Structure formats: C-alpha cells, structure tokens
Amino acid sequence: MSAEYDVIVVGVGGMGSAALYQLARRGKKVLGLERFDIPHAHGSSHGISRIIRLPYYEDPAYVPLLRRAYDLWRELEAATGRKLLVTTGSIDASPEDDPLFQGALRSAREHGLSHEVLTGSAVNARFPGYDLPAGYRALFQPDGGLIASERAIVAHVEAAQRCGAAVHAREPMTEWEAGPAGVRVTTTKGTYRAQRLVFTTGAWIGEQVSSLSGKAVPERQVLAWLQPLQHERFTTATFPVFNLQVDEGRYYGLPIYDVPGFKFGRYHHLGETGPADDLASDATARDEDLLRSFAERYFPAGAGPTLALRACMFTNTPDEHFILDHHPQHRNVVLASPCSGHGYKFCSVIGEIIADLASGAGTTRLDIGFLRSRRFEHAA
Ligand SMILES: Cc1cc2nc3c(=O)[nH]c(=O)nc-3n(C[C@H](O)[C@H](O)[C@H](O)COP(=O)(O)OP(=O)(O)OC[C@H]3O[C@@H](n4cnc5c(N)ncnc54)[C@H](O)[C@@H]3O)c2cc1C
C-alpha cells in the first residue's frame, strides 16, 4: 500500500484535535477526519468549559501527566493567542473518610502540591457560593481551574492546520483496515491510505474497534447552568471549581464563564448507557429536577432560574481509567479512549502521548503503564 499520509486521525474532538497538532508540529503529514462539525455538540467535549485540577483523587499516577498537561495548555495559548486556561483554585470535598477527600490528600502529599485542608464551614466562609455540611473535609488547591473546551478544540485545529494538517469535517469514517504495510480508511467521500491510524472517536470507539467493545461504554450526562441569586459569589475570582461527594452522589461544578450561569453536573447522572447514537441528546424536566435539588441544598445562592441544560456523553471503561495504547493486533493503530468523565483536562498531554505512540518507535517517556488496555486482559 503506498501511503498518502503518515498518520490519519479519526475523530477531531478534544483528543483528536490535540493529536493532530502534536503530530503536525513534528512534521508528520496528517489527515483528521471528523463526522460532525468542528467543534460540535454531539460528543463529549461541548458545554463551554471543563475542570482542570492537580490533586487527583482518582490516582496519584495522573499527577505527572497533569503537570505536563498544564505546560502544554500554556504553550497552546501562547501559540494561538487564545485564552484557554482560567485559574480559580479547586475544591475536592466529602466526608473525611471518603475516597474523594482522602485520594486528593494522598495525591497532594505524594507529589508535594501546595494545598490547604479546610472544614466544610471554613469553605463556606471563604467561598460564600458554597453551603457544604459543616463537618465535611475539603482540599483546596490553588492551581485548579477550567479549560475553555470548545475553544481549545478550535485552537488545536488552527495550530495543526498552520503546521500543514489536513482536516475534513462532515466526513465520517465508514470502514478501516490495517496490515503490516499500512492502513486504509474509507469514508462517505473517499478512501485514504497512511502508515498509521489513530482512533480518537470518543463515545463511538467501542463500535469501531472490536477489542474495545464493552470496554468503552457511552453514558448520557446532563449539564445545568442556573442563574445565581448572588452573582458575585460565582465568578472565576470568587468560586473555585469543585468535585463533591454528598449523600445524593458525586457532583462537579464551575463558576460563571463565557455564558451566563453557575454550571454543574452529576457523575453518572441517571445511569443511562447504550450506543452513542441511541442516547437522548436533549434534556428533560427530570434531569432539571435532579440537578436543581442538588444546587438548592449545597449551593442555594446559585440556585436561581434555569438558563441552560445540555446533554453530553461519558465513555466509561470498567475501572474508569483511560485506555491509551496500541491496538492489540496492529502496532500501527493507536487507540485513545481517555474519558470516563474526567479526560478533557488531559487533552493537551494526551495529544503528545498519541503523537509519541503514532510515530518513530511508538514509545513515550511519560508513564502510561496504568492506562494500557492489556490490564483488562489480566483482569479477565
Ligand atoms: C458533561 C460532561 C462533563 C465533563 N466534565 C469534565 C471536566 O470537568 N473535566 C475533565 O477533565 N473532563 C470532563 N469530562 C470528560 C471529557 O469531556 C472527555 O474526557 C473528553 O471530552 C473526551 O474527548 P474525546 O476526544 O474522547 O471525545 P469527543 O470530543 O467527543 O471526540 C470524539 C470525536 O470523534 C468523532 N467521531 C466518532 N466517530 C467518527 C467517525 N466514524 N468518523 C469521524 N469522526 C468520528 C465524533 O464526532 C467526535 O467529534 C466531561 C464530560 C462530560 C460529558
């Protein structure tokens, strides 16, 4: 097979746009194929903003990746002149013995991150948008904040195009094949050949790559924006982003940014899973009631009239850690399913890792051993 491209990246959302940029800046001839528009509101990256935080309660092994992610977000801002990362500080709060607070504390201590431990009442006094149970424990970390997620896709695509990347939107991949001599991708408009192939297709990856079937499961989520009753308590200067474990579940939230409203959501919202194209893409009164009752209890000053509701998708792995690896049968195919509800903040560094895996010897200096897909084979 004679290759037209060095690498084809299928799926130009959060991860694919970053991979395109990192490959193109290394001088690779790349093609990005996207089913919808750039950006769009049918996948996992829309809704204006995403949280970025350092004291990672999910696993301290993510912290070195996060440090690199911060550097690369700043580099992308400098390269494109776009503001992408806004620092607000982060709060990880729960009952004291809960894995959320304990995990954040462990990550902060193991990696020497500056932090403060506060009671719920101390959080409420310092950040009066919050109304946490008095005895909760919270880890405040000053570097947390938000990434302008849709703008960052545009920034990565612009930067990639400046380095020579070709990007085709509204051109879904319909078939692919790989062999030792290269890869072939068929779309609704044509057939392309390359030396290597990257899958960054988010909620659709389990339908396209049989080894990920049942290991990358789409789940419907809903985001709410409510008008604060006291606006000044929910600005990027007064309101740190949060992850919060309460009786009703695990929630996250962000200050007013770019569009009106205090924004928040519930992890695993109503537990609705299924093929991506079958998940309801609009929000309902039931979604609104669930989210509003949370805000009324823990953020009453933020629980004014509803301004917006948006459905979106997680792609969950069985252990909720990412999948970042070569295809088990084809070393020239890279699989990246970094979601499980917490992937966006890593797009910048995952783009770099994908570029490492899809060029040269296919190795990376960053430690991603805990994200390899073969961990599921051992668990079986
Ligand atoms: C409501 C919500 C809140 C979240 N909050 C946070 C947060 O605060 N912080 C955080 O770090 N993470 C958060 N996440 C997770 C984060 O948003 C995801 O990890 C990230 O967006 C995943 O990016 P992706 O590139 O894998 O998916 P996407 O951005 O959806 O990209 C996949 C792309 O592949 C394309 N595609 C699929 N099939 C084809 C095909 N056949 N041909 C061509 N293109 C195709 C799709 O159209 C899509 O554009 C949240 C997710 C949701 C849903």
Short mmCIF file of C-alpha atoms in Angstrom, two decimals, residues 42-316:
data_model
loop_
_atom_site.label_atom_id
_atom_site.label_comp_id
_atom_site.label_asym_id
_atom_site.label_seq_id
_atom_site.Cartn_x
_atom_site.Cartn_y
_atom_site.Cartn_z
CA HIS A 42 -22.94 15.72 19.73
CA GLY A 43 -19.99 14.15 21.57
CA SER A 44 -18.18 14.62 24.89
CA SER A 45 -16.37 17.96 24.71
CA HIS A 46 -19.12 20.60 24.33
CA GLY A 47 -20.63 22.80 27.04
CA ILE A 48 -18.03 25.62 27.04
CA SER A 49 -15.72 24.53 29.88
CA ARG A 50 -14.11 21.60 31.71
CA ILE A 51 -12.45 21.39 35.12
CA ILE A 52 -8.69 21.02 35.45
CA ARG A 53 -7.28 20.05 38.88
CA LEU A 54 -3.98 18.69 40.16
CA PRO A 55 -4.55 16.71 43.41
CA TYR A 56 -6.05 13.79 41.54
CA TYR A 57 -8.23 11.69 43.86
CA GLU A 58 -8.70 9.07 41.14
CA ASP A 59 -5.00 8.04 41.31
CA PRO A 60 -1.76 9.93 42.08
CA ALA A 61 -0.24 8.38 38.92
CA TYR A 62 -2.14 11.01 36.89
CA VAL A 63 -0.30 13.93 38.53
CA PRO A 64 2.85 13.86 36.33
CA LEU A 65 0.57 13.77 33.26
CA LEU A 66 -1.35 16.74 34.66
CA ARG A 67 1.80 18.77 35.18
CA ARG A 68 2.72 18.21 31.55
CA ALA A 69 -0.89 19.00 30.53
CA TYR A 70 -0.68 22.40 32.26
CA ASP A 71 2.58 23.20 30.41
CA LEU A 72 1.10 22.24 27.07
CA TRP A 73 -2.13 24.21 27.63
CA ARG A 74 0.00 27.30 28.32
CA GLU A 75 2.08 26.59 25.21
CA LEU A 76 -1.08 26.31 23.11
CA GLU A 77 -2.32 29.63 24.49
CA ALA A 78 0.98 31.23 23.50
CA ALA A 79 0.95 29.59 20.06
CA THR A 80 -2.60 30.68 19.22
CA GLY A 81 -3.15 33.84 21.27
CA ARG A 82 -6.34 32.32 22.69
CA LYS A 83 -7.19 32.30 26.42
CA LEU A 84 -7.85 28.66 27.29
CA LEU A 85 -6.94 28.05 30.95
CA VAL A 86 -8.52 30.09 33.75
CA THR A 87 -7.24 29.55 37.30
CA THR A 88 -9.87 29.56 40.06
CA GLY A 89 -8.46 27.09 42.60
CA SER A 90 -10.08 23.69 43.14
CA ILE A 91 -12.07 22.15 45.99
CA ASP A 92 -12.29 18.35 46.49
CA ALA A 93 -14.78 17.84 49.34
CA SER A 94 -16.53 14.92 51.02
CA PRO A 95 -16.96 13.33 54.45
CA GLU A 96 -13.46 12.95 55.93
CA ASP A 97 -13.12 9.20 55.38
CA ASP A 98 -14.45 9.25 51.80
CA PRO A 99 -12.07 8.26 48.95
CA LEU A 100 -12.64 11.63 47.27
CA PHE A 101 -11.07 13.75 50.02
CA GLN A 102 -8.59 11.04 51.05
CA GLY A 103 -7.50 10.47 47.44
CA ALA A 104 -6.98 14.18 46.80
CA LEU A 105 -4.96 14.47 50.02
CA ARG A 106 -2.81 11.48 49.06
CA SER A 107 -2.06 12.92 45.61
CA ALA A 108 -1.25 16.34 47.11
CA ARG A 109 1.12 14.84 49.69
CA GLU A 110 2.82 12.34 47.35
CA HIS A 111 3.51 15.00 44.76
CA GLY A 112 4.26 17.92 47.07
CA LEU A 113 1.37 20.02 45.76
CA SER A 114 0.59 23.23 47.62
CA HIS A 115 -2.76 22.75 49.35
CA GLU A 116 -4.90 23.58 52.37
CA VAL A 117 -7.26 21.27 54.25
CA LEU A 118 -10.48 23.07 55.24
CA THR A 119 -13.67 22.08 57.04
CA GLY A 120 -16.98 22.49 55.25
CA SER A 121 -17.73 25.56 57.35
CA ALA A 122 -14.35 27.12 56.52
CA VAL A 123 -15.05 26.60 52.79
CA ASN A 124 -18.47 28.28 53.18
CA ALA A 125 -16.94 31.26 54.99
CA ARG A 126 -14.16 31.74 52.43
CA PHE A 127 -16.17 30.98 49.29
CA PRO A 128 -19.76 32.01 50.12
CA GLY A 129 -21.27 30.44 46.99
CA TYR A 130 -20.79 27.13 48.84
CA ASP A 131 -23.04 25.73 51.60
CA LEU A 132 -21.32 22.45 52.48
CA PRO A 133 -22.11 20.34 55.57
CA ALA A 134 -20.03 21.89 58.36
CA GLY A 135 -18.07 18.74 59.21
CA TYR A 136 -17.00 17.87 55.64
CA ARG A 137 -13.34 17.99 54.73
CA ALA A 138 -12.14 19.85 51.65
CA LEU A 139 -8.79 20.05 49.94
CA PHE A 140 -8.23 23.47 48.38
CA GLN A 141 -5.53 23.59 45.70
CA PRO A 142 -4.72 26.98 44.15
CA ASP A 143 -3.79 25.82 40.61
CA GLY A 144 -7.18 24.30 39.78
CA GLY A 145 -9.45 25.96 37.27
CA LEU A 146 -11.13 25.46 33.94
CA ILE A 147 -10.24 24.88 30.30
CA ALA A 148 -12.35 26.51 27.59
CA SER A 149 -13.03 23.14 25.97
CA GLU A 150 -14.72 24.07 22.69
CA ARG A 151 -12.30 26.96 22.13
CA ALA A 152 -9.39 24.60 22.79
CA ILE A 153 -10.54 22.26 20.02
CA VAL A 154 -10.58 25.21 17.65
CA ALA A 155 -7.13 26.28 18.90
CA HIS A 156 -5.64 22.81 18.40
CA VAL A 157 -7.15 22.53 14.91
CA GLU A 158 -5.94 26.01 13.90
CA ALA A 159 -2.44 25.27 15.19
CA ALA A 160 -2.41 21.90 13.42
CA GLN A 161 -3.53 23.45 10.14
CA ARG A 162 -0.78 26.06 10.45
CA CYS A 163 1.67 23.15 10.58
CA GLY A 164 0.16 21.66 7.42
CA ALA A 165 -2.52 19.27 8.75
CA ALA A 166 -5.49 18.46 6.51
CA VAL A 167 -8.83 18.39 8.35
CA HIS A 168 -12.06 17.13 6.79
CA ALA A 169 -15.30 17.69 8.75
CA ARG A 170 -18.66 16.13 7.89
CA GLU A 171 -16.78 13.10 6.58
CA PRO A 172 -17.42 10.05 8.77
CA MET A 173 -15.17 7.00 8.57
CA THR A 174 -17.24 4.01 7.49
CA GLU A 175 -14.56 1.27 7.37
CA TRP A 176 -10.93 0.72 8.21
CA GLU A 177 -8.32 -1.94 7.74
CA ALA A 178 -4.73 -2.30 8.88
CA GLY A 179 -1.86 -4.53 7.87
CA PRO A 180 1.93 -4.50 8.16
CA ALA A 181 2.20 -2.31 5.04
CA GLY A 182 -0.12 0.42 6.30
CA VAL A 183 -3.73 1.36 6.94
CA ARG A 184 -6.69 2.18 4.73
CA VAL A 185 -9.64 4.32 5.86
CA THR A 186 -12.87 4.59 3.91
CA THR A 187 -15.25 7.50 4.46
CA THR A 188 -18.51 8.65 2.91
CA LYS A 189 -16.37 10.63 0.43
CA GLY A 190 -13.32 8.54 -0.39
CA THR A 191 -10.52 6.19 0.63
CA TYR A 192 -7.24 7.27 2.23
CA ARG A 193 -4.04 5.38 2.97
CA ALA A 194 -1.48 6.07 5.67
CA GLN A 195 1.32 4.42 7.58
CA ARG A 196 -0.53 4.72 10.89
CA LEU A 197 -4.01 5.29 12.22
CA VAL A 198 -5.27 6.91 15.43
CA PHE A 199 -8.74 6.36 16.88
CA THR A 200 -9.96 9.29 18.98
CA THR A 201 -13.62 8.65 18.32
CA GLY A 202 -14.89 9.06 21.88
CA ALA A 203 -18.29 7.52 22.52
CA TRP A 204 -18.20 5.62 19.21
CA ILE A 205 -14.85 3.86 19.67
CA GLY A 206 -16.35 0.62 21.06
CA GLU A 207 -18.43 0.21 17.88
CA GLN A 208 -15.43 0.72 15.59
CA VAL A 209 -12.70 -1.29 17.34
CA SER A 210 -13.83 -4.78 18.33
CA SER A 211 -11.22 -5.15 21.10
CA LEU A 212 -12.89 -2.21 22.90
CA SER A 213 -16.45 -3.49 22.54
CA GLY A 214 -17.97 -3.49 26.05
CA LYS A 215 -14.87 -1.74 27.48
CA ALA A 216 -15.75 1.79 26.32
CA VAL A 217 -19.41 2.28 27.19
CA PRO A 218 -21.24 5.53 26.34
CA GLU A 219 -23.31 7.09 29.11
CA ARG A 220 -25.66 10.09 28.90
CA GLN A 221 -24.83 13.08 31.11
CA VAL A 222 -26.58 16.41 31.65
CA LEU A 223 -25.07 19.78 32.49
CA ALA A 224 -27.07 22.64 34.07
CA TRP A 225 -26.45 26.39 34.16
CA LEU A 226 -28.50 28.24 36.78
CA GLN A 227 -28.66 31.97 37.33
CA PRO A 228 -27.02 32.77 40.68
CA LEU A 229 -29.16 34.74 43.11
CA GLN A 230 -25.89 36.37 44.21
CA HIS A 231 -23.79 36.75 41.09
CA GLU A 232 -20.65 37.95 42.87
CA ARG A 233 -20.32 34.61 44.68
CA PHE A 234 -19.98 32.63 41.42
CA THR A 235 -17.31 34.45 39.45
CA THR A 236 -13.93 32.99 38.41
CA ALA A 237 -12.37 35.21 41.12
CA THR A 238 -14.64 34.05 43.96
CA PHE A 239 -15.68 30.48 43.18
CA PRO A 240 -13.20 27.58 42.89
CA VAL A 241 -14.19 24.64 40.70
CA PHE A 242 -15.31 21.64 42.75
CA ASN A 243 -15.68 17.88 42.99
CA LEU A 244 -18.06 16.98 45.79
CA GLN A 245 -19.23 13.67 47.23
CA VAL A 246 -22.56 14.08 49.04
CA ASP A 247 -25.42 11.76 50.07
CA GLU A 248 -27.02 12.25 46.64
CA GLY A 249 -23.90 11.25 44.64
CA ARG A 250 -20.74 12.76 43.20
CA TYR A 251 -21.05 16.19 41.60
CA TYR A 252 -18.78 18.76 39.95
CA GLY A 253 -19.20 22.45 39.23
CA LEU A 254 -17.65 25.61 37.82
CA PRO A 255 -18.10 29.38 38.11
CA ILE A 256 -19.83 31.59 35.55
CA TYR A 257 -17.68 31.59 32.41
CA ASP A 258 -18.35 32.75 28.85
CA VAL A 259 -22.11 32.11 29.08
CA PRO A 260 -24.37 33.17 31.95
CA GLY A 261 -24.88 30.80 34.86
CA PHE A 262 -23.29 28.67 37.58
CA LYS A 263 -22.54 25.34 35.87
CA PHE A 264 -22.62 21.87 37.41
CA GLY A 265 -23.47 18.23 36.83
CA ARG A 266 -23.71 14.83 38.49
CA TYR A 267 -21.31 12.00 37.64
CA HIS A 268 -23.23 9.10 36.04
CA HIS A 269 -26.33 11.33 36.06
CA LEU A 270 -29.21 8.79 35.71
CA GLY A 271 -27.04 5.79 34.78
CA GLU A 272 -28.32 5.72 31.17
CA THR A 273 -25.94 3.73 28.95
CA GLY A 274 -26.21 2.43 25.38
CA PRO A 275 -24.95 3.00 21.83
CA ALA A 276 -23.97 6.66 21.42
CA ASP A 277 -26.48 7.39 18.66
CA ASP A 278 -29.33 5.97 20.79
CA LEU A 279 -28.77 8.15 23.90
CA ALA A 280 -31.24 11.03 24.24
CA SER A 281 -29.49 14.21 23.19
CA ASP A 282 -31.91 16.65 24.78
CA ALA A 283 -32.50 17.37 28.46
CA THR A 284 -35.80 16.79 30.26
CA ALA A 285 -37.68 18.10 33.29
CA ARG A 286 -36.48 15.01 35.21
CA ASP A 287 -32.85 15.97 34.51
CA GLU A 288 -33.54 19.52 35.62
CA ASP A 289 -35.28 18.48 38.87
CA LEU A 290 -32.40 16.19 39.87
CA LEU A 291 -29.77 18.88 39.29
CA ARG A 292 -31.80 21.71 40.80
CA SER A 293 -32.40 19.85 44.07
CA PHE A 294 -28.62 19.41 44.46
CA ALA A 295 -27.98 23.14 43.90
CA GLU A 296 -30.73 24.17 46.29
CA ARG A 297 -29.16 22.07 49.07
CA TYR A 298 -25.42 22.76 48.61
CA PHE A 299 -25.27 25.99 46.55
CA PRO A 300 -28.50 27.85 47.42
CA ALA A 301 -27.10 31.24 46.36
CA GLY A 302 -26.57 29.72 42.90
CA ALA A 303 -29.98 28.10 42.50
CA GLY A 304 -31.89 30.78 40.59
CA PRO A 305 -33.78 30.30 37.33
CA THR A 306 -32.52 27.72 34.83
CA LEU A 307 -30.51 29.26 31.98
CA ALA A 308 -29.41 26.18 30.04
CA LEU A 309 -29.36 22.38 30.10
CA ARG A 310 -27.14 20.29 27.83
CA ALA A 311 -26.86 16.54 27.33
CA CYS A 312 -23.39 15.13 26.67
CA MET A 313 -21.69 11.70 26.81
CA PHE A 314 -19.16 9.96 29.00
CA THR A 315 -17.36 6.89 27.61
CA ASN A 316 -16.71 4.68 30.62
#
